[in-house]
CSV table of N, CA and C in Angstrom, one decimal:
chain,number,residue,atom,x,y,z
I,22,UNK,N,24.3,23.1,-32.7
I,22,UNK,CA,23.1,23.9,-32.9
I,22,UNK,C,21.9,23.1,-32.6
I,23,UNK,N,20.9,23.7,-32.1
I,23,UNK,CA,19.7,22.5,-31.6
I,23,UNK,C,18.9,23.0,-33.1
I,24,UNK,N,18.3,21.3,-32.9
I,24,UNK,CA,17.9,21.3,-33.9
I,24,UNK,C,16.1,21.4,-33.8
I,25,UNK,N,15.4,21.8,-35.1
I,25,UNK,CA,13.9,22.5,-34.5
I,25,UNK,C,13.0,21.2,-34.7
I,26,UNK,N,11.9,21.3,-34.4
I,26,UNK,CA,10.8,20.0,-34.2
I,26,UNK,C,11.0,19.6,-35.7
I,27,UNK,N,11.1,20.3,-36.8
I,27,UNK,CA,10.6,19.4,-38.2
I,27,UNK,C,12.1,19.2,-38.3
I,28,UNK,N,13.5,19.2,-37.7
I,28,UNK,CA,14.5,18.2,-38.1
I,28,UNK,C,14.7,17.0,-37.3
I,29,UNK,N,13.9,17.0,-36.7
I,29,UNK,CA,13.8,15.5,-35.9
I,29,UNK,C,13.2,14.7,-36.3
I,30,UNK,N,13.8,13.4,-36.7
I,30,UNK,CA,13.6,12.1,-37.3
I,30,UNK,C,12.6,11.5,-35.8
I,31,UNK,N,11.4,11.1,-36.0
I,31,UNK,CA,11.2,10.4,-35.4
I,31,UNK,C,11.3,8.6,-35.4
I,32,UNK,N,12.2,8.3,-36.8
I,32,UNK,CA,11.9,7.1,-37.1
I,32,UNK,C,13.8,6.4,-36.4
I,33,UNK,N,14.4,7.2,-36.0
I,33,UNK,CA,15.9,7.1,-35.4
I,33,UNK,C,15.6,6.2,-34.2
I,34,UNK,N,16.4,5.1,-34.2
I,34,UNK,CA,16.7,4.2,-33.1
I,34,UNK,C,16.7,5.4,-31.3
I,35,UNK,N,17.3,6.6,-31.5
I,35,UNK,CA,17.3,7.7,-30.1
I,35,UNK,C,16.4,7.9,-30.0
I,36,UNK,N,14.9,8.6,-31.0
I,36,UNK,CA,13.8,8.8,-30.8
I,36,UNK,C,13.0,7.6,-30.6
I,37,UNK,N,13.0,6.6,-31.2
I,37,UNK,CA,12.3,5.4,-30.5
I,37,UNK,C,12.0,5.2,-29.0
I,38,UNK,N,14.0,5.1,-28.7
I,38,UNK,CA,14.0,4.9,-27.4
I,38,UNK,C,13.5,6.1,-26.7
I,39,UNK,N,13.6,7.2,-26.8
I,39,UNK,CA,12.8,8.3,-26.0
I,39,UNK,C,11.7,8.7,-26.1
I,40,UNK,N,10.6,7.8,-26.9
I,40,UNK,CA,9.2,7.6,-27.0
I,40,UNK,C,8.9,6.6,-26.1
I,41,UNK,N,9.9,5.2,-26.3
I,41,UNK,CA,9.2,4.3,-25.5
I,41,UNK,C,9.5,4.8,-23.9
I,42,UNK,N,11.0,5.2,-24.0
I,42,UNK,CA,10.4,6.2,-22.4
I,42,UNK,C,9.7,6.9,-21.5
I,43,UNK,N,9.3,7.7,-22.3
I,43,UNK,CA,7.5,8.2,-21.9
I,43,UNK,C,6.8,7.6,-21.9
I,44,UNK,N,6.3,6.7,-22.7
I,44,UNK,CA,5.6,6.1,-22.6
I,44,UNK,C,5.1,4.9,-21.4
I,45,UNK,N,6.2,4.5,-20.7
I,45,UNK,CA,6.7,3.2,-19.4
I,45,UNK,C,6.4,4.6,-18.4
I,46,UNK,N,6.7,5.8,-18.3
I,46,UNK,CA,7.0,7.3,-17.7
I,46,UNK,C,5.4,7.1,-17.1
I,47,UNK,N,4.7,7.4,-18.5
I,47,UNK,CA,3.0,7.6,-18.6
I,47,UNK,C,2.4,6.7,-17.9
I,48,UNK,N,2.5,5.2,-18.0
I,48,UNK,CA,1.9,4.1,-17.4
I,48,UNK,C,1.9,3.9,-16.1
I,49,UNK,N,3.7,4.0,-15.7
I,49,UNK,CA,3.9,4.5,-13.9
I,49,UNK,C,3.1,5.8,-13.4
I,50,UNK,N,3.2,6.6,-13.8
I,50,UNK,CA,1.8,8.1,-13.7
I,50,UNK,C,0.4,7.5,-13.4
I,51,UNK,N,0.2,6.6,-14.1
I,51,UNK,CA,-1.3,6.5,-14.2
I,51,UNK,C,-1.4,5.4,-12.8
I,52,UNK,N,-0.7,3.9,-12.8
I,52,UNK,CA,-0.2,3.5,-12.0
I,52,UNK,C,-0.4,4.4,-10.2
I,53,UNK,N,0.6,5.1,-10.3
I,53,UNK,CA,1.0,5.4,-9.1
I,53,UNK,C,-0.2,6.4,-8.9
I,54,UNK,N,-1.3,7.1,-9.9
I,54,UNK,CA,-2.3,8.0,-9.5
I,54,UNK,C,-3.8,6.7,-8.6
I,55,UNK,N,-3.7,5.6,-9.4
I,55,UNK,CA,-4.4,4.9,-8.9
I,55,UNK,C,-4.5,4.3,-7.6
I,56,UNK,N,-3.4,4.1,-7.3
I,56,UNK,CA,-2.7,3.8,-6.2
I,56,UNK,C,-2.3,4.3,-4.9
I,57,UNK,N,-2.7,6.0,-5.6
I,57,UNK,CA,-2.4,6.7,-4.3
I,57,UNK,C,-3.5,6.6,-3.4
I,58,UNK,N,-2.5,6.6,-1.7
I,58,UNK,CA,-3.9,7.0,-0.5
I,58,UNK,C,-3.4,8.2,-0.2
I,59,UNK,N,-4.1,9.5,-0.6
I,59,UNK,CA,-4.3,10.9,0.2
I,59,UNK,C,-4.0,10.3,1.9
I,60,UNK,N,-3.0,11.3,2.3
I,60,UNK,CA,-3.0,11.8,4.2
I,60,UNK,C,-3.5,12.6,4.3
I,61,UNK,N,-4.8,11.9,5.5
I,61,UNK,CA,-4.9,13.1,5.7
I,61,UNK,C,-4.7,13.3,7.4
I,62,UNK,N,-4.7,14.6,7.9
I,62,UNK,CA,-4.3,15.2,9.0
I,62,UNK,C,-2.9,14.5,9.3
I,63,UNK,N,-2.3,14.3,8.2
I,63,UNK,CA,-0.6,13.2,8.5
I,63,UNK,C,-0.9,11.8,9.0
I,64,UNK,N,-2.1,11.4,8.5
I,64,UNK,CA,-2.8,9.8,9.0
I,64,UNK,C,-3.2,9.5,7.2
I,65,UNK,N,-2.7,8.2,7.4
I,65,UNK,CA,-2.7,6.9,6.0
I,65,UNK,C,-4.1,6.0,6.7
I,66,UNK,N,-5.3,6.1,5.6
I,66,UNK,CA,-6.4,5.7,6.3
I,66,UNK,C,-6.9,4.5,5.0
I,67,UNK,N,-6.9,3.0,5.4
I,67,UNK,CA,-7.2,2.0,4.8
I,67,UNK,C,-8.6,1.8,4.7
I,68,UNK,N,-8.9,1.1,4.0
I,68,UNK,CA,-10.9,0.7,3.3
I,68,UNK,C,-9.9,-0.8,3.7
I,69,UNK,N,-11.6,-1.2,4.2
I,69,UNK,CA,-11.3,-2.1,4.2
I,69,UNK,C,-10.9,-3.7,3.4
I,70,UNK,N,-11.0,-3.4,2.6
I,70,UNK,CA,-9.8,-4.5,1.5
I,70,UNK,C,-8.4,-4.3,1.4
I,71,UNK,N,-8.1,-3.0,1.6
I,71,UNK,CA,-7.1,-3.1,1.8
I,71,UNK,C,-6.4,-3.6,2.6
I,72,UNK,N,-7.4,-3.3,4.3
I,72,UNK,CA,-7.2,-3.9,6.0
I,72,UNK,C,-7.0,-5.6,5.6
I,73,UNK,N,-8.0,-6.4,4.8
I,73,UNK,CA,-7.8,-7.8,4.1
I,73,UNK,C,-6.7,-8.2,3.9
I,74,UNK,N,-6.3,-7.1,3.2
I,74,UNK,CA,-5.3,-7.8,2.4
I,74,UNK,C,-3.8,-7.8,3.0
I,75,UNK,N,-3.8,-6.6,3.6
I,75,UNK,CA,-2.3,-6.8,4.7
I,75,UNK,C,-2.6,-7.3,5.7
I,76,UNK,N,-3.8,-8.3,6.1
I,76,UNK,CA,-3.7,-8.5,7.4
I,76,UNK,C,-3.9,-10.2,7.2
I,77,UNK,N,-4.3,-10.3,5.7
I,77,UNK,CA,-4.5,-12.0,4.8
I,77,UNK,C,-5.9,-12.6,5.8
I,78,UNK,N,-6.7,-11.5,6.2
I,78,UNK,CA,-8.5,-12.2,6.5
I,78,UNK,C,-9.0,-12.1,5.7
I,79,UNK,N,-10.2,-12.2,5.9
I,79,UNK,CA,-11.4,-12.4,5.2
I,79,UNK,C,-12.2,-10.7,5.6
I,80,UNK,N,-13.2,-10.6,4.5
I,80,UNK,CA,-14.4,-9.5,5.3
I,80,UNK,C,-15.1,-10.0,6.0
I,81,UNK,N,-15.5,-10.5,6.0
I,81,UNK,CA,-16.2,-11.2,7.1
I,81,UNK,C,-15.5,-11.6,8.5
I,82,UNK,N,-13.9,-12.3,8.2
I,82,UNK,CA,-12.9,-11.6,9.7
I,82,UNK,C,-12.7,-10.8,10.5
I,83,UNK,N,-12.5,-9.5,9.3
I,83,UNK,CA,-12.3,-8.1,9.7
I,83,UNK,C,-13.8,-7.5,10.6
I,84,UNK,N,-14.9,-8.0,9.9
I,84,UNK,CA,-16.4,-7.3,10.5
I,84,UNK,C,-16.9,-7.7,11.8
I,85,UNK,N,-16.3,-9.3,12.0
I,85,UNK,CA,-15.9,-10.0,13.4
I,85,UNK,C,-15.1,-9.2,14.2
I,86,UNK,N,-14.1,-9.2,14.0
I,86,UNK,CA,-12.8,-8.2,14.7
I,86,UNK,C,-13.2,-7.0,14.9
I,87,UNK,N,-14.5,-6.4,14.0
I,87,UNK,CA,-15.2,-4.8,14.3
I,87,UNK,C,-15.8,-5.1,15.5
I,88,UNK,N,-16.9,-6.2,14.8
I,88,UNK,CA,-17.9,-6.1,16.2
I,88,UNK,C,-17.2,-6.4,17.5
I,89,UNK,N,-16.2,-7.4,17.5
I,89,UNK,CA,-15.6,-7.6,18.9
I,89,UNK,C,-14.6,-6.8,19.6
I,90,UNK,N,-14.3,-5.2,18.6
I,90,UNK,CA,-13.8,-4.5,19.2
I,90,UNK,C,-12.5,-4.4,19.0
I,91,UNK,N,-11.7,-5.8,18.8
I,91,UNK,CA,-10.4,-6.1,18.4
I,91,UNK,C,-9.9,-5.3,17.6
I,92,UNK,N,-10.5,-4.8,16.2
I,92,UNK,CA,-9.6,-3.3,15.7
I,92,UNK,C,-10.5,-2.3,15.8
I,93,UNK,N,-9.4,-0.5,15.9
I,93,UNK,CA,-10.3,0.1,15.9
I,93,UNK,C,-10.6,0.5,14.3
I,94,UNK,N,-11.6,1.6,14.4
I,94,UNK,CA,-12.2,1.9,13.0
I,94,UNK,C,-13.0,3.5,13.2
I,95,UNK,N,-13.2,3.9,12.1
I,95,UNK,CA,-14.1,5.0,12.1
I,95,UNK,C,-15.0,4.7,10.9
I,96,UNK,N,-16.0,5.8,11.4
I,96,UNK,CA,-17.0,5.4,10.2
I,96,UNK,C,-17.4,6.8,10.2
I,97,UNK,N,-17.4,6.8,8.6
I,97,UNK,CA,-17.9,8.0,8.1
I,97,UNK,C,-18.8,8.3,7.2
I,98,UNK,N,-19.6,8.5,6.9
I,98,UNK,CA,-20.7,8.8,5.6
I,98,UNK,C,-21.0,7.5,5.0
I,99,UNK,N,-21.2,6.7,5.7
I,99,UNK,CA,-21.2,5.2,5.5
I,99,UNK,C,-20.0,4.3,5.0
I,100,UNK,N,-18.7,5.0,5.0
I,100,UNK,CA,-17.7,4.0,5.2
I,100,UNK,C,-17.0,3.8,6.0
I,101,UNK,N,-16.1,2.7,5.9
I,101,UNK,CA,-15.6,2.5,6.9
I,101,UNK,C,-13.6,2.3,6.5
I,102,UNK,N,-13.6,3.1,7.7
I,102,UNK,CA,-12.0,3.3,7.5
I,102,UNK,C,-10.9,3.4,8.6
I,103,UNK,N,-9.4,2.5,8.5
I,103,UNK,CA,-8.9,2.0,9.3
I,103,UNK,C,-7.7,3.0,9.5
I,104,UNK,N,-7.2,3.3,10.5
I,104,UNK,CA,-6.1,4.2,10.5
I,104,UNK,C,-4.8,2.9,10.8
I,105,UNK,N,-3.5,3.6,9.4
I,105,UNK,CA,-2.7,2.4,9.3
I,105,UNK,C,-1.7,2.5,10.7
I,106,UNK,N,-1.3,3.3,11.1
I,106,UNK,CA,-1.1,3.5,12.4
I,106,UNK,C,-1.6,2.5,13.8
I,107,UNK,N,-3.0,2.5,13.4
I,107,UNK,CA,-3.6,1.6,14.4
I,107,UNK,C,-3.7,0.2,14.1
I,108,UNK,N,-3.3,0.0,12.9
I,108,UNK,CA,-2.7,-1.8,12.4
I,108,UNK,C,-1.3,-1.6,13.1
I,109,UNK,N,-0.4,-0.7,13.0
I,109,UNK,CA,0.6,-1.2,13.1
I,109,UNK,C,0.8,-1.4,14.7
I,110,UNK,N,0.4,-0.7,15.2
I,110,UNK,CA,0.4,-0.2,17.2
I,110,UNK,C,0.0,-2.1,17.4
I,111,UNK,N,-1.4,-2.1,17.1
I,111,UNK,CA,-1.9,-3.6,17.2
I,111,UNK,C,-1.5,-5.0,17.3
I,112,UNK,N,-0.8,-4.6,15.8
I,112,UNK,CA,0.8,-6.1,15.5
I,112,UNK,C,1.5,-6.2,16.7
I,113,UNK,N,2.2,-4.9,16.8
I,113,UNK,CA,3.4,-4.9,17.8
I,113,UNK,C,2.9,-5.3,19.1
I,114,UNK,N,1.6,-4.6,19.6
I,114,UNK,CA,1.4,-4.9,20.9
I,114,UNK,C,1.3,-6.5,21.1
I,115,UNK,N,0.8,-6.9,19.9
I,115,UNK,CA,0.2,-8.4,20.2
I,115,UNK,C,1.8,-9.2,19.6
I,116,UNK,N,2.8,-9.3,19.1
I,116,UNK,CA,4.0,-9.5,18.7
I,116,UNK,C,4.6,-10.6,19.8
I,117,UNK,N,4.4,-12.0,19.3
I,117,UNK,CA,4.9,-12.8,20.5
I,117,UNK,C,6.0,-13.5,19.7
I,118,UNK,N,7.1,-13.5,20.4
I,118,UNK,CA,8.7,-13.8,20.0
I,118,UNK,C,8.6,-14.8,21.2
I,119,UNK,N,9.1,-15.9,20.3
I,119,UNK,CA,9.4,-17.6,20.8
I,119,UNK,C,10.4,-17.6,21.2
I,120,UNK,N,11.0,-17.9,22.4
I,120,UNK,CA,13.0,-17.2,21.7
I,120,UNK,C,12.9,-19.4,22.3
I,121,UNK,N,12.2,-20.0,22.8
I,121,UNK,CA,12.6,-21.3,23.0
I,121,UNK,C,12.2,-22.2,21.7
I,122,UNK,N,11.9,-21.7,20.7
I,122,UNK,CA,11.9,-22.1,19.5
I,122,UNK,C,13.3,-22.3,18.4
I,123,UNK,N,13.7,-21.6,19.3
I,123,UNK,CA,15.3,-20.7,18.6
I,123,UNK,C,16.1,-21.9,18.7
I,124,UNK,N,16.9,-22.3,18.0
I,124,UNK,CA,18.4,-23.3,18.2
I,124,UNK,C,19.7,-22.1,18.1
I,125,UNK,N,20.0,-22.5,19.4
I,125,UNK,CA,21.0,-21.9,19.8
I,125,UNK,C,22.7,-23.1,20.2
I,126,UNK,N,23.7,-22.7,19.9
I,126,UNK,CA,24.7,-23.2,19.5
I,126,UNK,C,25.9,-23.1,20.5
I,127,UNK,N,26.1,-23.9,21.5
I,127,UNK,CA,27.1,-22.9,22.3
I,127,UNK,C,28.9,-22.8,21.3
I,128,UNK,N,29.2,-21.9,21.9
I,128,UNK,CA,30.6,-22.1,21.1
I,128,UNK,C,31.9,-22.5,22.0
């Protein structure tokens, strides 16, 4: 028979553990709200610290690489924002594989 809110012990080793579960539940929630980047038009669009930080420059690198054209950017209502797509196109195109670096073994 289920039992009603006033026969539940909340001081039981089960209820503990299913308090502290919500609670780690709640922290990931708040976590992952902070954390999110809205798509929009199906485009993941970076600020620049973020662009910093996966790319390991400086602001002052990144604003170099603006003015020289090297990445692109949009600017909108005075910010400025990177489409993650156009990091990724950029790596790859520029992606130089050593292969005479390689130790190779004959068998």
């Amino acid at each position: 028979m289920m039992e009603t809110a006033r026969d539940l012990n909340m001081e039981t080793d089960e209820m503990q553990l299913v308090v502290s579960a919500l609670r780690g539940v709640g922290k990931r929630i708040v976590e992952v709200a902070q954390t999110h980047k809205p798509l929009f038009a199906g485009e993941l669009f970076l600020t620049g610290k973020d662009v910093c930080e996966r790319l390991y420059i400086s602001p002052r690198t990144l604003q170099d690489y603006r003015d020289r054209k090297i990445i692109p950017y949009t600017q909108f209502a005075g910010k400025i924002l990177y489409k993650a797509s156009d990091l990724e196109r950029m790596l790859e195109e520029n992606y130089y594989f050593n292969v005479s670096s390689m130790n190779y073994k004959c068998l």
